[in-house]
């Protein structure tokens, strides 16, 4: 069992955005081709606590280097007020030969970067009529920081960033850390932020919908990473692209609420994996908002985790526990 902490994970991933994008893209393609197994995520909630949760995402990713595993990710929004990250995660990878767990990885960085890579792939796959020279980031936490990093890889023409957060101080602090070569503006209101650019990323802790996206210009691509920001009317008015129809229509996401209200899923236009495998170019609708709603598939975590594990082994990083599992004879005697 190889154990990789956050420092090791960051060391192998930093500067490898293109490799992460390729791994996430390949996972989407394999999922579209039916080469994955993806049970529904398990939500652990607590009595008298509607804010905090822990989610288990089991998955199998096929192919030449098949891997199975699970991400166990906690979301405790109150951590932010304590100076801690909202989310923490651990990822276990299992051997497809023996089923044995072979690696335990600190998962918050992997989770954030696979989410950001997913958003960047959507932006690259669904270009507007003119190149996106600016982006609005709603929510100024770890996820949108990574989204900006990956967007600048697939959209190097980005020069302007508008940020909005209910906590103005957080937004101001975020603005100072966006990096060189960017003009950064802090919006005073959400409507102002949504109207600033035709590329928008939501990464908030919202638990109930709060915007119908009417402030967005026609032709805007909204990356709805936090899944619960957009009202039913906003979903109905948009061109809806998802990562997986079944996964995204649950757990009170905006699309789940729309499905419950309408009694069908006909408002969903397609899935990103299908677009990637079609072999044709795709463009945003010029007169409507396009809403990308990725539930966050466990196969993406496996794809990036497998990349991390390979690079870590090549670099000699991590702590190897040779006695994590019982030895063969001990195992036989204890079960005999």
mmCIF file of C-alpha atoms in Angstrom:
data_model
loop_
_atom_site.group_PDB
_atom_site.id
_atom_site.type_symbol
_atom_site.label_atom_id
_atom_site.label_comp_id
_atom_site.label_asym_id
_atom_site.label_seq_id
_atom_site.Cartn_x
_atom_site.Cartn_y
_atom_site.Cartn_z
ATOM 1 C CA UNK A 1 0.000 0.000 0.000
ATOM 2 C CA UNK A 2 1.502 3.306 -1.137
ATOM 3 C CA UNK A 3 0.352 6.328 0.864
ATOM 4 C CA UNK A 4 0.591 9.735 -0.788
ATOM 5 C CA UNK A 5 -0.070 12.901 1.194
ATOM 6 C CA UNK A 6 -1.028 16.277 -0.186
ATOM 7 C CA UNK A 7 2.543 17.458 -0.677
ATOM 8 C CA UNK A 8 3.411 14.456 -2.843
ATOM 9 C CA UNK A 9 0.185 14.791 -4.839
ATOM 10 C CA UNK A 10 0.893 18.442 -5.544
ATOM 11 C CA UNK A 11 4.518 17.764 -6.463
ATOM 12 C CA UNK A 12 3.548 15.344 -9.227
ATOM 13 C CA UNK A 13 0.563 17.361 -10.519
ATOM 14 C CA UNK A 14 1.969 20.892 -10.550
ATOM 15 C CA UNK A 15 2.729 21.953 -14.096
ATOM 16 C CA UNK A 16 1.020 18.878 -15.574
ATOM 17 C CA UNK A 17 -2.309 20.468 -16.497
ATOM 18 C CA UNK A 18 -2.169 19.066 -20.036
ATOM 19 C CA UNK A 19 -1.714 15.525 -18.704
ATOM 20 C CA UNK A 20 -4.606 15.977 -16.275
ATOM 21 C CA UNK A 21 -6.798 17.308 -19.084
ATOM 22 C CA UNK A 22 -5.888 14.319 -21.242
ATOM 23 C CA UNK A 23 -6.665 11.874 -18.435
ATOM 24 C CA UNK A 24 -10.036 13.456 -17.712
ATOM 25 C CA UNK A 25 -10.893 13.609 -21.407
ATOM 26 C CA UNK A 26 -10.055 9.933 -21.843
ATOM 27 C CA UNK A 27 -12.218 9.024 -18.833
ATOM 28 C CA UNK A 28 -15.163 10.883 -20.354
ATOM 29 C CA UNK A 29 -14.656 9.093 -23.657
ATOM 30 C CA UNK A 30 -14.459 5.694 -21.972
ATOM 31 C CA UNK A 31 -17.592 6.448 -19.981
ATOM 32 C CA UNK A 32 -19.442 7.414 -23.178
ATOM 33 C CA UNK A 33 -18.313 4.107 -24.729
ATOM 34 C CA UNK A 34 -19.586 2.055 -21.801
ATOM 35 C CA UNK A 35 -16.127 1.098 -20.521
ATOM 36 C CA UNK A 36 -16.834 2.136 -16.943
ATOM 37 C CA UNK A 37 -18.888 1.030 -13.962
ATOM 38 C CA UNK A 38 -20.305 3.920 -11.985
ATOM 39 C CA UNK A 39 -22.720 3.248 -9.116
ATOM 40 C CA UNK A 40 -24.537 6.215 -7.684
ATOM 41 C CA UNK A 41 -22.659 8.243 -5.116
ATOM 42 C CA UNK A 42 -23.527 7.596 -1.479
ATOM 43 C CA UNK A 43 -24.427 10.641 0.617
ATOM 44 C CA UNK A 44 -23.806 10.411 4.334
ATOM 45 C CA UNK A 45 -25.764 13.078 6.177
ATOM 46 C CA UNK A 46 -26.219 13.661 9.869
ATOM 47 C CA UNK A 47 -29.237 14.089 12.161
ATOM 48 C CA UNK A 48 -30.067 17.757 12.779
ATOM 49 C CA UNK A 49 -27.308 18.852 10.380
ATOM 50 C CA UNK A 50 -28.374 19.859 6.873
ATOM 51 C CA UNK A 51 -25.151 21.674 6.021
ATOM 52 C CA UNK A 52 -22.417 19.062 6.303
ATOM 53 C CA UNK A 53 -22.053 15.796 4.395
ATOM 54 C CA UNK A 54 -19.601 13.101 3.348
ATOM 55 C CA UNK A 55 -19.929 11.517 -0.094
ATOM 56 C CA UNK A 56 -18.599 8.184 -1.333
ATOM 57 C CA UNK A 57 -17.937 7.846 -5.063
ATOM 58 C CA UNK A 58 -17.120 4.242 -6.077
ATOM 59 C CA UNK A 59 -16.060 3.653 -9.675
ATOM 60 C CA UNK A 60 -14.342 1.409 -12.188
ATOM 61 C CA UNK A 61 -12.405 2.703 -15.192
ATOM 62 C CA UNK A 62 -11.607 0.127 -17.841
ATOM 63 C CA UNK A 63 -8.996 0.058 -20.560
ATOM 64 C CA UNK A 64 -5.443 -1.263 -20.752
ATOM 65 C CA UNK A 65 -4.653 0.017 -17.255
ATOM 66 C CA UNK A 66 -7.998 -0.695 -15.588
ATOM 67 C CA UNK A 67 -8.480 0.576 -12.060
ATOM 68 C CA UNK A 68 -11.180 0.510 -9.412
ATOM 69 C CA UNK A 69 -11.501 2.606 -6.317
ATOM 70 C CA UNK A 70 -13.445 5.119 -4.310
ATOM 71 C CA UNK A 71 -13.274 8.740 -3.261
ATOM 72 C CA UNK A 72 -14.532 9.591 0.236
ATOM 73 C CA UNK A 73 -14.996 13.366 0.302
ATOM 74 C CA UNK A 74 -16.317 15.518 3.129
ATOM 75 C CA UNK A 75 -17.914 18.917 2.612
ATOM 76 C CA UNK A 76 -18.057 21.016 5.772
ATOM 77 C CA UNK A 77 -18.668 24.645 4.675
ATOM 78 C CA UNK A 78 -18.041 25.970 8.183
ATOM 79 C CA UNK A 79 -14.376 25.068 7.761
ATOM 80 C CA UNK A 80 -13.886 28.214 5.690
ATOM 81 C CA UNK A 81 -14.622 30.399 8.725
ATOM 82 C CA UNK A 82 -11.977 28.431 10.635
ATOM 83 C CA UNK A 83 -9.333 29.056 7.984
ATOM 84 C CA UNK A 84 -9.598 25.472 6.694
ATOM 85 C CA UNK A 85 -10.564 24.104 3.302
ATOM 86 C CA UNK A 86 -14.254 23.322 2.910
ATOM 87 C CA UNK A 87 -13.573 19.874 1.432
ATOM 88 C CA UNK A 88 -11.240 17.069 2.465
ATOM 89 C CA UNK A 89 -10.898 13.729 0.726
ATOM 90 C CA UNK A 90 -9.189 10.364 0.610
ATOM 91 C CA UNK A 91 -9.022 8.113 -2.447
ATOM 92 C CA UNK A 92 -8.398 4.363 -2.352
ATOM 93 C CA UNK A 93 -7.260 2.500 -5.476
ATOM 94 C CA UNK A 94 -7.664 -1.265 -5.795
ATOM 95 C CA UNK A 95 -5.786 -3.829 -7.858
ATOM 96 C CA UNK A 96 -7.919 -5.347 -10.632
ATOM 97 C CA UNK A 97 -5.921 -8.587 -10.289
ATOM 98 C CA UNK A 98 -6.407 -9.251 -6.566
ATOM 99 C CA UNK A 99 -8.853 -6.592 -5.406
ATOM 100 C CA UNK A 100 -6.319 -5.517 -2.792
ATOM 101 C CA UNK A 101 -6.066 -1.811 -1.980
ATOM 102 C CA UNK A 102 -2.780 -0.640 -3.481
ATOM 103 C CA UNK A 103 -2.782 3.099 -2.790
ATOM 104 C CA UNK A 104 -4.261 5.687 -0.451
ATOM 105 C CA UNK A 105 -4.091 9.230 -1.796
ATOM 106 C CA UNK A 106 -4.978 12.554 -0.213
ATOM 107 C CA UNK A 107 -7.798 13.529 -2.529
ATOM 108 C CA UNK A 108 -8.718 17.207 -2.164
ATOM 109 C CA UNK A 109 -6.212 18.402 -4.764
ATOM 110 C CA UNK A 110 -7.083 15.558 -7.134
ATOM 111 C CA UNK A 111 -10.781 16.318 -6.740
ATOM 112 C CA UNK A 112 -10.337 20.037 -7.331
ATOM 113 C CA UNK A 113 -8.160 19.588 -10.388
ATOM 114 C CA UNK A 114 -10.321 16.945 -12.037
ATOM 115 C CA UNK A 115 -13.304 19.280 -11.510
ATOM 116 C CA UNK A 116 -11.399 22.177 -13.033
ATOM 117 C CA UNK A 117 -10.220 20.018 -15.932
ATOM 118 C CA UNK A 118 -13.818 18.979 -16.563
ATOM 119 C CA UNK A 119 -14.868 22.634 -16.696
ATOM 120 C CA UNK A 120 -12.000 23.534 -19.007
ATOM 121 C CA UNK A 121 -12.849 20.653 -21.345
ATOM 122 C CA UNK A 122 -16.422 21.910 -21.555
ATOM 123 C CA UNK A 123 -15.171 25.405 -22.388
ATOM 124 C CA UNK A 124 -12.866 24.028 -25.069
ATOM 125 C CA UNK A 125 -15.554 21.759 -26.522
ATOM 126 C CA UNK A 126 -18.266 24.441 -26.581
ATOM 127 C CA UNK A 127 -16.642 27.593 -27.934
ATOM 128 C CA UNK A 128 -18.561 30.794 -28.508
ATOM 129 C CA UNK A 129 -18.907 32.781 -31.695
ATOM 130 C CA UNK A 130 -15.829 34.761 -30.658
ATOM 131 C CA UNK A 131 -12.939 33.606 -28.447
ATOM 132 C CA UNK A 132 -13.491 34.008 -24.708
ATOM 133 C CA UNK A 133 -11.156 36.767 -23.571
ATOM 134 C CA UNK A 134 -12.677 36.971 -20.102
ATOM 135 C CA UNK A 135 -14.272 34.797 -17.434
ATOM 136 C CA UNK A 136 -16.505 35.418 -14.433
ATOM 137 C CA UNK A 137 -15.851 33.340 -11.326
ATOM 138 C CA UNK A 138 -18.752 33.144 -8.869
ATOM 139 C CA UNK A 139 -17.395 31.799 -5.598
ATOM 140 C CA UNK A 140 -13.773 32.438 -4.697
ATOM 141 C CA UNK A 141 -12.586 29.204 -3.166
ATOM 142 C CA UNK A 142 -10.195 26.443 -4.187
ATOM 143 C CA UNK A 143 -12.323 25.129 -7.057
ATOM 144 C CA UNK A 144 -12.545 28.375 -9.003
ATOM 145 C CA UNK A 145 -8.848 29.019 -8.412
ATOM 146 C CA UNK A 146 -8.163 25.709 -10.154
ATOM 147 C CA UNK A 147 -10.767 26.453 -12.830
ATOM 148 C CA UNK A 148 -8.909 29.633 -13.714
ATOM 149 C CA UNK A 149 -5.627 27.707 -13.879
ATOM 150 C CA UNK A 150 -7.036 25.142 -16.317
ATOM 151 C CA UNK A 151 -9.024 27.647 -18.365
ATOM 152 C CA UNK A 152 -5.819 29.551 -19.062
ATOM 153 C CA UNK A 153 -4.381 26.350 -20.548
ATOM 154 C CA UNK A 154 -7.258 25.718 -22.974
ATOM 155 C CA UNK A 155 -8.084 29.413 -23.465
ATOM 156 C CA UNK A 156 -4.739 31.242 -23.446
ATOM 157 C CA UNK A 157 -6.499 34.312 -24.845
ATOM 158 C CA UNK A 158 -8.090 34.962 -21.427
ATOM 159 C CA UNK A 159 -7.058 38.394 -20.222
ATOM 160 C CA UNK A 160 -9.887 39.580 -17.955
ATOM 161 C CA UNK A 161 -11.381 38.037 -14.812
ATOM 162 C CA UNK A 162 -14.404 39.207 -12.867
ATOM 163 C CA UNK A 163 -14.946 37.669 -9.437
ATOM 164 C CA UNK A 164 -17.946 37.697 -7.127
ATOM 165 C CA UNK A 165 -18.420 36.270 -3.663
ATOM 166 C CA UNK A 166 -20.937 37.000 -0.928
ATOM 167 C CA UNK A 167 -17.877 37.627 1.250
ATOM 168 C CA UNK A 168 -16.327 40.724 -0.280
ATOM 169 C CA UNK A 169 -13.075 40.282 1.630
ATOM 170 C CA UNK A 170 -12.656 36.761 0.208
ATOM 171 C CA UNK A 171 -13.263 38.105 -3.275
ATOM 172 C CA UNK A 172 -10.712 40.871 -2.806
ATOM 173 C CA UNK A 173 -8.138 38.406 -1.501
ATOM 174 C CA UNK A 174 -8.811 36.024 -4.377
ATOM 175 C CA UNK A 175 -8.385 38.860 -6.882
ATOM 176 C CA UNK A 176 -4.863 39.555 -5.656
ATOM 177 C CA UNK A 177 -3.843 35.936 -6.314
ATOM 178 C CA UNK A 178 -5.140 35.404 -9.849
ATOM 179 C CA UNK A 179 -1.693 35.619 -11.385
ATOM 180 C CA UNK A 180 0.112 37.853 -13.873
ATOM 181 C CA UNK A 181 -1.229 38.944 -17.239
ATOM 182 C CA UNK A 182 -4.822 39.341 -16.048
ATOM 183 C CA UNK A 183 -7.041 42.324 -15.362
ATOM 184 C CA UNK A 184 -9.146 41.370 -12.341
ATOM 185 C CA UNK A 185 -12.343 43.115 -11.260
ATOM 186 C CA UNK A 186 -14.374 42.438 -8.125
ATOM 187 C CA UNK A 187 -18.085 42.759 -8.866
ATOM 188 C CA UNK A 188 -20.395 44.292 -6.284
ATOM 189 C CA UNK A 189 -23.459 42.294 -7.354
ATOM 190 C CA UNK A 190 -24.082 38.910 -8.941
ATOM 191 C CA UNK A 191 -25.941 40.423 -11.902
ATOM 192 C CA UNK A 192 -22.948 42.638 -12.653
ATOM 193 C CA UNK A 193 -20.647 39.610 -12.586
ATOM 194 C CA UNK A 194 -22.886 37.501 -14.846
ATOM 195 C CA UNK A 195 -23.065 40.253 -17.443
ATOM 196 C CA UNK A 196 -19.311 40.859 -17.520
ATOM 197 C CA UNK A 197 -18.257 37.914 -19.728
ATOM 198 C CA UNK A 198 -19.702 35.119 -21.847
ATOM 199 C CA UNK A 199 -17.885 32.485 -19.824
ATOM 200 C CA UNK A 200 -19.013 31.995 -16.211
ATOM 201 C CA UNK A 201 -18.023 29.460 -13.555
ATOM 202 C CA UNK A 202 -20.143 28.808 -10.464
ATOM 203 C CA UNK A 203 -18.306 27.139 -7.579
ATOM 204 C CA UNK A 204 -20.295 28.086 -4.493
ATOM 205 C CA UNK A 205 -21.701 26.415 -1.390
ATOM 206 C CA UNK A 206 -25.294 27.283 -2.356
ATOM 207 C CA UNK A 207 -27.796 24.643 -1.268
ATOM 208 C CA UNK A 208 -30.846 26.184 -2.962
ATOM 209 C CA UNK A 209 -31.163 27.867 -6.390
ATOM 210 C CA UNK A 210 -30.789 31.637 -6.376
ATOM 211 C CA UNK A 211 -30.392 32.841 -9.991
ATOM 212 C CA UNK A 212 -32.218 32.318 -13.282
ATOM 213 C CA UNK A 213 -29.148 33.453 -15.279
ATOM 214 C CA UNK A 214 -31.196 36.190 -16.953
ATOM 215 C CA UNK A 215 -28.325 38.620 -16.388
ATOM 216 C CA UNK A 216 -26.115 36.539 -18.707
ATOM 217 C CA UNK A 217 -25.724 37.602 -22.314
ATOM 218 C CA UNK A 218 -27.031 35.246 -25.027
ATOM 219 C CA UNK A 219 -24.262 32.887 -26.058
ATOM 220 C CA UNK A 220 -22.842 32.583 -22.530
ATOM 221 C CA UNK A 221 -21.442 29.271 -21.313
ATOM 222 C CA UNK A 222 -22.129 28.731 -17.617
ATOM 223 C CA UNK A 223 -20.029 26.091 -15.874
ATOM 224 C CA UNK A 224 -22.403 25.090 -13.102
ATOM 225 C CA UNK A 225 -19.919 23.180 -10.979
ATOM 226 C CA UNK A 226 -21.747 23.675 -7.686
ATOM 227 C CA UNK A 227 -24.944 22.329 -9.265
ATOM 228 C CA UNK A 228 -27.489 24.118 -7.061
ATOM 229 C CA UNK A 229 -27.264 27.768 -8.097
ATOM 230 C CA UNK A 230 -29.683 27.891 -11.036
ATOM 231 C CA UNK A 231 -33.453 28.067 -10.671
ATOM 232 C CA UNK A 232 -35.865 25.782 -12.528
ATOM 233 C CA UNK A 233 -36.710 28.622 -14.907
ATOM 234 C CA UNK A 234 -33.022 29.149 -15.556
ATOM 235 C CA UNK A 235 -32.530 25.459 -16.337
ATOM 236 C CA UNK A 236 -35.550 25.405 -18.645
ATOM 237 C CA UNK A 237 -34.302 28.421 -20.593
ATOM 238 C CA UNK A 238 -30.786 27.020 -21.068
ATOM 239 C CA UNK A 239 -29.196 24.507 -23.396
ATOM 240 C CA UNK A 240 -28.246 21.831 -20.865
ATOM 241 C CA UNK A 241 -25.106 19.711 -21.183
ATOM 242 C CA UNK A 242 -24.272 17.217 -18.421
ATOM 243 C CA UNK A 243 -21.633 14.624 -17.608
ATOM 244 C CA UNK A 244 -24.172 11.860 -16.951
ATOM 245 C CA UNK A 245 -27.951 12.116 -17.159
ATOM 246 C CA UNK A 246 -28.692 9.751 -14.278
ATOM 247 C CA UNK A 247 -26.072 11.033 -11.876
ATOM 248 C CA UNK A 248 -26.832 14.722 -12.244
ATOM 249 C CA UNK A 249 -30.589 14.301 -11.766
ATOM 250 C CA UNK A 250 -30.436 13.500 -8.078
ATOM 251 C CA UNK A 251 -29.491 14.963 -4.679
ATOM 252 C CA UNK A 252 -31.564 18.127 -5.219
ATOM 253 C CA UNK A 253 -29.370 19.565 -7.953
ATOM 254 C CA UNK A 254 -30.891 22.261 -10.128
ATOM 255 C CA UNK A 255 -31.481 19.709 -12.872
ATOM 256 C CA UNK A 256 -33.013 17.260 -10.414
ATOM 257 C CA UNK A 257 -35.462 19.944 -9.265
ATOM 258 C CA UNK A 258 -36.273 20.732 -12.891
ATOM 259 C CA UNK A 259 -36.901 17.055 -13.606
ATOM 260 C CA UNK A 260 -39.196 16.772 -10.594
ATOM 261 C CA UNK A 261 -41.094 19.883 -11.666
ATOM 262 C CA UNK A 262 -41.463 18.909 -15.329
ATOM 263 C CA UNK A 263 -41.754 15.141 -14.949
ATOM 264 C CA UNK A 264 -39.131 14.432 -17.620
ATOM 265 C CA UNK A 265 -35.521 15.069 -18.689
ATOM 266 C CA UNK A 266 -36.173 16.323 -22.185
ATOM 267 C CA UNK A 267 -34.588 19.656 -21.266
ATOM 268 C CA UNK A 268 -31.153 17.936 -21.264
ATOM 269 C CA UNK A 269 -29.536 18.298 -24.674
ATOM 270 C CA UNK A 270 -26.580 15.950 -24.296
ATOM 271 C CA UNK A 271 -23.539 14.753 -22.382
ATOM 272 C CA UNK A 272 -19.964 16.010 -22.661
ATOM 273 C CA UNK A 273 -18.577 12.519 -23.318
ATOM 274 C CA UNK A 274 -20.872 12.108 -26.301
ATOM 275 C CA UNK A 275 -19.717 15.458 -27.686
ATOM 276 C CA UNK A 276 -16.085 14.415 -27.288
ATOM 277 C CA UNK A 277 -16.635 11.125 -29.142
ATOM 278 C CA UNK A 278 -18.752 12.548 -31.958
ATOM 279 C CA UNK A 279 -15.798 13.735 -34.029
ATOM 280 C CA UNK A 280 -17.575 16.980 -34.953
ATOM 281 C CA UNK A 281 -17.234 20.557 -33.768
ATOM 282 C CA UNK A 282 -19.786 21.978 -31.390
ATOM 283 C CA UNK A 283 -20.656 25.580 -30.649
ATOM 284 C CA UNK A 284 -22.799 27.308 -28.081
ATOM 285 C CA UNK A 285 -26.261 28.396 -29.039
ATOM 286 C CA UNK A 286 -25.862 32.063 -30.039
ATOM 287 C CA UNK A 287 -29.204 33.154 -28.592
ATOM 288 C CA UNK A 288 -29.391 31.110 -25.380
ATOM 289 C CA UNK A 289 -27.286 30.374 -22.327
ATOM 290 C CA UNK A 290 -25.550 26.991 -22.352
ATOM 291 C CA UNK A 291 -25.391 25.391 -18.893
ATOM 292 C CA UNK A 292 -22.819 22.659 -18.209
ATOM 293 C CA UNK A 293 -23.795 20.697 -15.095
ATOM 294 C CA UNK A 294 -21.229 18.049 -14.126
ATOM 295 C CA UNK A 295 -22.217 15.941 -11.136
ATOM 296 C CA UNK A 296 -18.593 14.888 -10.797
ATOM 297 C CA UNK A 297 -17.990 11.319 -11.874
ATOM 298 C CA UNK A 298 -15.858 8.966 -9.818
ATOM 299 C CA UNK A 299 -14.096 7.764 -12.957
ATOM 300 C CA UNK A 300 -12.508 11.203 -13.284
ATOM 301 C CA UNK A 301 -11.017 10.853 -9.808
ATOM 302 C CA UNK A 302 -9.696 7.416 -10.751
ATOM 303 C CA UNK A 303 -8.154 8.716 -13.961
ATOM 304 C CA UNK A 304 -6.250 11.496 -12.213
ATOM 305 C CA UNK A 305 -5.378 9.258 -9.248
ATOM 306 C CA UNK A 306 -3.901 6.642 -11.566
ATOM 307 C CA UNK A 307 -1.805 9.382 -13.174
ATOM 308 C CA UNK A 308 -0.637 10.551 -9.749
ATOM 309 C CA UNK A 309 0.211 7.005 -8.653
ATOM 310 C CA UNK A 310 2.287 6.335 -11.774
ATOM 311 C CA UNK A 311 4.208 9.596 -11.518
ATOM 312 C CA UNK A 312 4.767 9.162 -7.780
ATOM 313 C CA UNK A 313 6.179 5.677 -8.221
ATOM 314 C CA UNK A 314 8.481 6.935 -10.964
ATOM 315 C CA UNK A 315 9.702 9.697 -8.646
ATOM 316 C CA UNK A 316 9.988 7.530 -5.541
ATOM 317 C CA UNK A 317 7.441 9.579 -3.613
ATOM 318 C CA UNK A 318 5.129 8.407 -0.860
ATOM 319 C CA UNK A 319 5.310 5.945 2.003
ATOM 320 C CA UNK A 320 5.098 2.242 1.168
ATOM 321 C CA UNK A 321 3.486 0.046 3.824
ATOM 322 C CA UNK A 322 4.514 -3.541 3.178
ATOM 323 C CA UNK A 323 2.534 -4.893 6.110
ATOM 324 C CA UNK A 324 -0.772 -3.114 5.543
ATOM 325 C CA UNK A 325 -2.498 -6.365 4.554
ATOM 326 C CA UNK A 326 -2.159 -9.684 6.378
ATOM 327 C CA UNK A 327 0.404 -12.133 5.010
ATOM 328 C CA UNK A 328 -0.916 -15.058 3.003
ATOM 329 C CA UNK A 329 -0.674 -17.729 5.727
ATOM 330 C CA UNK A 330 -2.035 -15.406 8.411
ATOM 331 C CA UNK A 331 -4.973 -14.532 6.208
ATOM 332 C CA UNK A 332 -5.736 -18.193 5.571
ATOM 333 C CA UNK A 333 -5.582 -19.153 9.261
ATOM 334 C CA UNK A 334 -7.758 -16.227 10.326
ATOM 335 C CA UNK A 335 -10.510 -17.166 7.878
ATOM 336 C CA UNK A 336 -10.184 -20.947 8.054
#
